[in-house]
Amino acid sequence: AQSVAQPEDQVNVAEGNPLTVKCTYSVSGNPYLFWYVQYPNRGLQFLLKYITGDNLVKGSYGFEAEFNKSQTSFHLKKPSALVSDSALYFCAVRDIGWAAGNKLTFGGGTRVLVKP
Amino acid sequence: GAVVSQHPSRVICKSGTSVKIECRSLDFQATTMFWYRQFPKQSLMLMATSNEGSKATYEQGVEKDKFLINHASLTLSTLTVTSAHPEDSSFYICSAKLAGGGDTQYFGPGTRLTVL
């Protein structure tokens, strides 16, 4: 079984300050990890993913995430938040084991509010 | 690249009618498409996995006779909500994976279904 936890329902940050959105996961094998962002009444936009290799992954719009196997975490970060980053962020995991299929499991989402 | 469209973006129907939602991959071929449901302020729940040319695989608790899925081509999957009821009102989102590999799912913009 695979699961994802986003412990914070909402994160508030002032514009220009660093932004961190937390994500922890649980899989039986090795994980593929993803971050998506959703704006109101829209679908999800892909931000970045970790498959293998460098633990620090850089993605769209200045976001990055660090894969930490020992802590089973994949926190999303941005050094300097913009008001336009205000949205709903989802972390997702896929177990790359053969029995897991293609299914992604999503976390509950974290709403980010960047105040000017 | 990797654009997924959905039609319609919004639909309002009377209870008891059927509604068809289309999901198209515009610039790539997708052997696998996914259908999700999202309730307000909640995460995405996978409803079914749709493979081109074969029957869809439904998640536990999802009625296959109520949510009919057809994936007739490499660029089109349809979800038909049959005999819709107010409790079927939700935001339905599809995603698609590139044929021939790749683990990233690309999401459509979603369809807001309201059943009166």
GROMACS .gro file of C-alpha atoms in nm:
model
  232
    1ALA     CA    1   0.000   0.000   0.000
    2GLN     CA    2   0.112   0.354  -0.061
    3SER     CA    3   0.013   0.671   0.119
    4VAL     CA    4   0.102   1.037   0.136
    5ALA     CA    5   0.063   1.283   0.420
    6GLN     CA    6   0.064   1.660   0.397
    7PRO     CA    7   0.051   1.762   0.762
    8GLU     CA    8  -0.043   2.125   0.704
    9ASP     CA    9  -0.382   2.222   0.568
   10GLN     CA   10  -0.261   2.576   0.507
   11VAL     CA   11   0.066   2.762   0.496
   12ASN     CA   12   0.080   3.139   0.522
   13VAL     CA   13   0.390   3.324   0.415
   14ALA     CA   14   0.481   3.682   0.335
   15GLU     CA   15   0.586   3.764  -0.018
   16GLY     CA   16   0.960   3.737  -0.056
   17ASN     CA   17   1.000   3.490   0.228
   18PRO     CA   18   1.093   3.126   0.184
   19LEU     CA   19   0.809   2.883   0.129
   20THR     CA   20   0.806   2.520   0.243
   21VAL     CA   21   0.524   2.273   0.193
   22LYS     CA   22   0.573   1.945   0.374
   23CYS     CA   23   0.510   1.595   0.243
   24THR     CA   24   0.586   1.252   0.383
   25TYR     CA   25   0.514   0.924   0.212
   26SER     CA   26   0.489   0.553   0.271
   27VAL     CA   27   0.551   0.285   0.009
   28SER     CA   28   0.649  -0.077   0.020
   29GLY     CA   29   0.918  -0.036  -0.244
   30ASN     CA   30   1.094   0.262  -0.397
   31PRO     CA   31   0.889   0.573  -0.464
   32TYR     CA   32   0.824   0.799  -0.754
   33LEU     CA   33   0.727   1.134  -0.604
   34PHE     CA   34   0.546   1.427  -0.761
   35TRP     CA   35   0.430   1.776  -0.678
   36TYR     CA   36   0.134   1.937  -0.850
   37VAL     CA   37  -0.028   2.278  -0.808
   38GLN     CA   38  -0.396   2.354  -0.854
   39TYR     CA   39  -0.547   2.696  -0.908
   40PRO     CA   40  -0.918   2.755  -0.836
   41ASN     CA   41  -1.151   2.556  -1.061
   42ARG     CA   42  -0.861   2.425  -1.262
   43GLY     CA   43  -0.689   2.093  -1.310
   44LEU     CA   44  -0.350   2.010  -1.170
   45GLN     CA   45  -0.029   2.146  -1.313
   46PHE     CA   46   0.286   1.940  -1.288
   47LEU     CA   47   0.566   2.108  -1.091
   48LEU     CA   48   0.837   1.847  -1.049
   49LYS     CA   49   0.912   1.484  -0.984
   50TYR     CA   50   1.170   1.259  -0.827
   51ILE     CA   51   1.242   0.930  -0.997
   52THR     CA   52   1.605   0.858  -0.922
   53GLY     CA   53   1.937   1.036  -0.904
   54ASP     CA   54   2.004   1.367  -0.734
   55ASN     CA   55   1.794   1.409  -0.422
   56LEU     CA   56   1.737   1.778  -0.496
   57VAL     CA   57   1.493   1.819  -0.779
   58LYS     CA   58   1.432   2.150  -0.952
   59GLY     CA   59   1.101   2.219  -1.117
   60SER     CA   60   0.879   2.484  -1.267
   61TYR     CA   61   0.833   2.841  -1.141
   62GLY     CA   62   1.140   2.831  -0.918
   63PHE     CA   63   1.020   2.542  -0.704
   64GLU     CA   64   1.242   2.263  -0.584
   65ALA     CA   65   1.200   1.959  -0.362
   66GLU     CA   66   1.436   1.741  -0.169
   67PHE     CA   67   1.396   1.367  -0.148
   68ASN     CA   68   1.498   1.235   0.193
   69LYS     CA   69   1.480   0.859   0.205
   70SER     CA   70   1.561   0.823   0.575
   71GLN     CA   71   1.283   1.062   0.671
   72THR     CA   72   1.055   0.946   0.389
   73SER     CA   73   0.993   1.308   0.301
   74PHE     CA   74   0.970   1.513  -0.015
   75HIS     CA   75   0.919   1.873   0.096
   76LEU     CA   76   0.851   2.141  -0.163
   77LYS     CA   77   1.045   2.464  -0.134
   78LYS     CA   78   1.077   2.802  -0.294
   79PRO     CA   79   1.339   3.052  -0.177
   80SER     CA   80   1.125   3.361  -0.233
   81ALA     CA   81   0.747   3.327  -0.254
   82LEU     CA   82   0.528   3.535  -0.484
   83VAL     CA   83   0.165   3.632  -0.435
   84SER     CA   84   0.092   3.438  -0.753
   85ASP     CA   85   0.214   3.120  -0.580
   86SER     CA   86  -0.104   3.121  -0.373
   87ALA     CA   87  -0.276   2.796  -0.469
   88LEU     CA   88  -0.343   2.441  -0.358
   89TYR     CA   89  -0.044   2.208  -0.365
   90PHE     CA   90  -0.060   1.832  -0.386
   91CYS     CA   91   0.212   1.579  -0.321
   92ALA     CA   92   0.171   1.239  -0.485
   93VAL     CA   93   0.351   0.907  -0.476
   94ARG     CA   94   0.368   0.599  -0.691
   95ASP     CA   95   0.525   0.277  -0.577
   96ILE     CA   96   0.748   0.152  -0.858
   97GLY     CA   97   0.696  -0.208  -0.754
   98TRP     CA   98   0.537  -0.420  -1.023
   99ALA     CA   99   0.220  -0.479  -0.830
  100ALA     CA  100   0.151  -0.112  -0.780
  101GLY     CA  101   0.048  -0.041  -1.136
  102ASN     CA  102   0.034   0.316  -1.254
  103LYS     CA  103  -0.171   0.455  -0.970
  104LEU     CA  104  -0.081   0.780  -0.804
  105THR     CA  105  -0.184   0.840  -0.447
  106PHE     CA  106  -0.235   1.202  -0.353
  107GLY     CA  107  -0.193   1.378  -0.025
  108GLY     CA  108  -0.476   1.586   0.115
  109GLY     CA  109  -0.337   1.907  -0.026
  110THR     CA  110  -0.191   2.217   0.134
  111ARG     CA  111  -0.331   2.559   0.065
  112VAL     CA  112  -0.060   2.821   0.031
  113LEU     CA  113  -0.144   3.183   0.092
  114VAL     CA  114   0.124   3.437   0.009
  115LYS     CA  115   0.048   3.780   0.146
  116PRO     CA  116   0.190   4.095  -0.011
  117GLY     CA  117   0.360   1.991  -2.501
  118ALA     CA  118   0.161   1.730  -2.306
  119VAL     CA  119  -0.167   1.919  -2.307
  120VAL     CA  120  -0.486   1.751  -2.191
  121SER     CA  121  -0.827   1.901  -2.253
  122GLN     CA  122  -1.167   1.825  -2.108
  123HIS     CA  123  -1.508   1.902  -2.242
  124PRO     CA  124  -1.731   2.041  -2.117
  125SER     CA  125  -1.569   2.254  -1.850
  126ARG     CA  126  -1.897   2.295  -1.670
  127VAL     CA  127  -2.230   2.114  -1.696
  128ILE     CA  128  -2.557   2.145  -1.513
  129CYS     CA  129  -2.813   1.871  -1.557
  130LYS     CA  130  -3.135   1.743  -1.411
  131SER     CA  131  -3.142   1.443  -1.184
  132GLY     CA  132  -3.183   1.120  -1.378
  133THR     CA  133  -3.009   1.233  -1.692
  134SER     CA  134  -2.674   1.109  -1.822
  135VAL     CA  135  -2.373   1.327  -1.879
  136LYS     CA  136  -2.070   1.253  -2.093
  137ILE     CA  137  -1.732   1.411  -2.023
  138GLU     CA  138  -1.452   1.393  -2.278
  139CYS     CA  139  -1.083   1.385  -2.204
  140ARG     CA  140  -0.839   1.439  -2.490
  141SER     CA  141  -0.463   1.437  -2.511
  142LEU     CA  142  -0.399   1.709  -2.767
  143ASP     CA  143  -0.036   1.665  -2.864
  144PHE     CA  144   0.056   1.316  -2.752
  145GLN     CA  145  -0.077   0.963  -2.749
  146ALA     CA  146  -0.193   0.823  -2.420
  147THR     CA  147  -0.236   0.451  -2.372
  148THR     CA  148  -0.347   0.514  -2.017
  149MET     CA  149  -0.584   0.776  -1.886
  150PHE     CA  150  -0.713   0.821  -1.534
  151TRP     CA  151  -1.036   0.964  -1.399
  152TYR     CA  152  -1.044   1.139  -1.065
  153ARG     CA  153  -1.311   1.296  -0.856
  154GLN     CA  154  -1.249   1.590  -0.629
  155PHE     CA  155  -1.489   1.716  -0.365
  156PRO     CA  156  -1.464   2.074  -0.242
  157LYS     CA  157  -1.151   2.137  -0.040
  158GLN     CA  158  -1.049   1.775  -0.066
  159SER     CA  159  -0.787   1.575  -0.248
  160LEU     CA  160  -0.826   1.381  -0.569
  161MET     CA  161  -0.975   1.035  -0.547
  162LEU     CA  162  -0.892   0.797  -0.827
  163MET     CA  163  -1.207   0.651  -0.978
  164ALA     CA  164  -1.071   0.437  -1.257
  165THR     CA  165  -0.780   0.367  -1.487
  166SER     CA  166  -0.864   0.365  -1.854
  167ASN     CA  167  -0.650   0.171  -2.101
  168GLU     CA  168  -0.698   0.213  -2.472
  169GLY     CA  169  -0.879  -0.078  -2.627
  170SER     CA  170  -0.959  -0.257  -2.304
  171LYS     CA  171  -1.199  -0.234  -2.015
  172ALA     CA  172  -1.134   0.024  -1.748
  173THR     CA  173  -1.015  -0.079  -1.405
  174TYR     CA  174  -1.231   0.070  -1.133
  175GLU     CA  175  -1.126   0.151  -0.780
  176GLN     CA  176  -1.301  -0.012  -0.492
  177GLY     CA  177  -1.636   0.149  -0.421
  178VAL     CA  178  -1.678   0.302  -0.766
  179GLU     CA  179  -1.980   0.169  -0.953
  180LYS     CA  180  -1.874   0.072  -1.303
  181ASP     CA  181  -2.233   0.070  -1.429
  182LYS     CA  182  -2.284   0.424  -1.308
  183PHE     CA  183  -1.956   0.567  -1.428
  184LEU     CA  184  -1.904   0.430  -1.777
  185ILE     CA  185  -1.559   0.475  -1.922
  186ASN     CA  186  -1.465   0.431  -2.284
  187HIS     CA  187  -1.111   0.470  -2.415
  188ALA     CA  188  -1.162   0.416  -2.784
  189SER     CA  189  -0.848   0.582  -2.915
  190LEU     CA  190  -0.502   0.685  -2.803
  191THR     CA  191  -0.616   1.043  -2.760
  192LEU     CA  192  -0.969   1.018  -2.622
  193SER     CA  193  -1.133   0.877  -2.312
  194THR     CA  194  -1.490   0.947  -2.209
  195LEU     CA  195  -1.663   0.926  -1.872
  196THR     CA  196  -2.039   0.897  -1.873
  197VAL     CA  197  -2.223   0.956  -1.549
  198THR     CA  198  -2.545   0.763  -1.594
  199SER     CA  199  -2.870   0.855  -1.421
  200ALA     CA  200  -2.698   1.134  -1.236
  201HIS     CA  201  -2.811   1.236  -0.891
  202PRO     CA  202  -2.724   1.541  -0.681
  203GLU     CA  203  -2.466   1.341  -0.485
  204ASP     CA  204  -2.275   1.294  -0.812
  205SER     CA  205  -2.213   1.667  -0.824
  206SER     CA  206  -1.840   1.711  -0.812
  207PHE     CA  207  -1.528   1.819  -0.997
  208TYR     CA  208  -1.412   1.547  -1.234
  209ILE     CA  209  -1.053   1.554  -1.355
  210CYS     CA  210  -0.882   1.331  -1.606
  211SER     CA  211  -0.513   1.273  -1.658
  212ALA     CA  212  -0.307   1.100  -1.921
  213LYS     CA  213   0.029   0.930  -1.939
  214LEU     CA  214   0.250   0.937  -2.243
  215ALA     CA  215   0.244   0.621  -2.449
  216GLY     CA  216   0.575   0.440  -2.454
  217GLY     CA  217   0.687   0.534  -2.111
  218GLY     CA  218   0.717   0.820  -1.869
  219ASP     CA  219   0.565   0.835  -1.524
  220THR     CA  220   0.426   1.183  -1.523
  221GLN     CA  221   0.051   1.223  -1.543
  222TYR     CA  222  -0.071   1.531  -1.724
  223PHE     CA  223  -0.401   1.663  -1.603
  224GLY     CA  224  -0.695   1.815  -1.777
  225PRO     CA  225  -0.856   2.135  -1.651
  226GLY     CA  226  -1.147   1.950  -1.493
  227THR     CA  227  -1.523   1.941  -1.541
  228ARG     CA  228  -1.759   2.082  -1.283
  229LEU     CA  229  -2.077   1.872  -1.275
  230THR     CA  230  -2.383   2.003  -1.096
  231VAL     CA  231  -2.688   1.780  -1.075
  232LEU     CA  232  -3.008   1.956  -0.980
   0.00000   0.00000   0.00000
